[in-house]
Amino acid sequence: MPELPEVEVTRQALLSAQGQNITGIKIHQSKLRFSVDEKVINQLIKQTIVAIQRRAKYLIFRLDSQQYLLSHLGMAGHWKICDFDQPLLKHDHVEIELEKFVLRYHDVRRFGFLLLGEGKPENHSRLKPLGLEPLDIPGLLPAPILDSNDLWKSLRNKSRAIKLAIMDSQLLAGVGNIYANESLFMAGIHPQCPANKVSRINLEQLVQCIQQVLKKSIEKGGTTLRDFINPRHQKGFFQLDFVVYGKEGERCKYCDGTIEKIVLGQRGTYYCNSCQN
DNA sequence: AAAACTACCTGAGTGC
DNA sequence: TGCACTCAGGTAGTTT
């Protein structure tokens, strides 16, 4: 589920937790990608959430100490704002009790994780290797912002498919499978084109398309294919704007071509066999 | 260096 | 109805 837009939509909806004190923690199911350590996570109690930031697909809950909570949603995770008496659902893993409401982390597939860090979050071992941040919007940790010159430099010596390159978080962080497919379509670039064979002008186009697609999705509340909801329990609607993702065999909306599906890096890859060369 | 594969996990959907 | 199978938004580790 969650790529950059869904994580940003989540962040924005969580901002109402800012300034609230953490009064309690409940762990209902500790098994996530990394097991939630009760002793470690209990250090959150009595701390105040002072800010909620983002880097790529990571959320960072800043506390009034030197500590922070690092949250990754994996493939199916989401945060929910709940009333104190709201019934617990299957796959609600962790509850963070605040003064006005409870934050619940729900993750069916358990690919997400919660880690406690200390010091500058941008120095965390999971964040440090991340590449360019696609959008320059408020609420980000300090990060190099996507720029076609920088992307050009990092792709110059990469012969791998452009789609794999823009999904490589060490080069560009936050673009997942859906938005990689949609952005490449918008830019008219074939997903299998070697990254270093994309012309300068097409790369500039691609950078603009990536930014447009991500911004548009944030405006639409992200994409809900199956499970994604924002912390206010609302679905996203960007899936209604898909042009290629999941549209194998359909006619292209912009030309006479047909949407084809191939597998690249084990991921479904959709493109128009006429618009994208 | 990079490509190709694996693992982690549950649930929805498909075909028989 | 049930069983076997495939596939899904992500990341990271190992092998080739």
Short mmCIF file of N, CA and C (backbone and C1' of nucleotides) in Angstrom, two decimals, chain A residues 1 57 177 225-226 245 267, chain C residues 7-13:
data_model
loop_
_atom_site.label_atom_id
_atom_site.label_comp_id
_atom_site.label_asym_id
_atom_site.label_seq_id
_atom_site.Cartn_x
_atom_site.Cartn_y
_atom_site.Cartn_z
N MET A 1 0.81 -1.21 0.00
CA MET A 1 0.00 0.00 0.00
C MET A 1 0.84 1.26 0.00
N LYS A 57 9.40 7.09 2.79
CA LYS A 57 8.21 6.40 3.30
C LYS A 57 8.27 6.21 4.81
N ASN A 177 5.96 1.07 -6.58
CA ASN A 177 5.58 0.46 -7.85
C ASN A 177 4.48 1.22 -8.60
N LEU A 225 -6.10 0.62 -2.70
CA LEU A 225 -6.40 -0.54 -3.52
C LEU A 225 -7.19 -1.54 -2.70
N ARG A 226 -6.70 -1.77 -1.48
CA ARG A 226 -7.39 -2.71 -0.61
C ARG A 226 -7.52 -2.14 0.80
N TYR A 245 -1.51 1.47 -14.22
CA TYR A 245 -1.35 0.46 -13.17
C TYR A 245 -2.57 -0.45 -13.06
N ARG A 267 8.28 -7.21 -9.98
CA ARG A 267 7.10 -6.39 -9.75
C ARG A 267 6.33 -6.21 -11.04
P DC C 7 1.81 -15.08 -10.15
"O5'" DC C 7 1.22 -13.80 -9.41
"C5'" DC C 7 -0.06 -13.27 -9.76
"C4'" DC C 7 -0.48 -12.31 -8.67
"C3'" DC C 7 0.67 -11.38 -8.24
"O3'" DC C 7 0.43 -10.06 -8.73
"C1'" DC C 7 -0.53 -12.29 -6.36
P DA C 8 1.58 -8.96 -8.56
"O5'" DA C 8 1.12 -8.16 -7.25
"C5'" DA C 8 -0.08 -7.43 -7.24
"C4'" DA C 8 -0.31 -6.87 -5.85
"C3'" DA C 8 0.99 -6.34 -5.21
"O3'" DA C 8 1.14 -4.96 -5.52
"C1'" DA C 8 -0.24 -7.70 -3.67
P DG C 9 2.51 -4.47 -6.14
"O5'" DG C 9 2.80 -3.12 -5.38
"C5'" DG C 9 1.78 -2.40 -4.71
"C4'" DG C 9 2.36 -1.11 -4.16
"C3'" DG C 9 3.53 -1.30 -3.19
"O3'" DG C 9 4.23 -0.08 -3.10
"C1'" DG C 9 1.53 -0.97 -2.00
P DG C 10 5.76 -0.21 -2.92
"O5'" DG C 10 5.98 -1.06 -1.58
"C5'" DG C 10 5.72 -0.47 -0.33
"C4'" DG C 10 6.87 -0.73 0.63
"C3'" DG C 10 8.24 -0.35 0.08
"O3'" DG C 10 8.96 0.34 1.10
"C1'" DG C 10 8.21 -2.63 0.69
P DT C 11 10.42 0.96 0.83
"O5'" DT C 11 11.41 -0.15 1.39
"C5'" DT C 11 11.37 -0.39 2.78
"C4'" DT C 11 12.21 -1.58 3.11
"C3'" DT C 11 13.69 -1.43 2.74
"O3'" DT C 11 14.36 -1.47 3.98
"C1'" DT C 11 12.83 -3.59 2.17
P DA C 12 15.93 -1.25 4.04
"O5'" DA C 12 16.45 -2.75 4.04
"C5'" DA C 12 15.95 -3.64 5.04
"C4'" DA C 12 16.59 -4.98 4.83
"C3'" DA C 12 18.07 -4.89 4.45
"O3'" DA C 12 18.73 -5.98 5.07
"C1'" DA C 12 16.95 -6.07 2.80
P DG C 13 20.22 -5.87 5.53
"O5'" DG C 13 20.75 -7.34 5.36
"C5'" DG C 13 19.98 -8.45 5.84
"C4'" DG C 13 20.08 -9.58 4.84
"C3'" DG C 13 21.50 -9.81 4.32
"O3'" DG C 13 22.00 -11.06 4.77
"C1'" DG C 13 19.89 -9.86 2.57
#
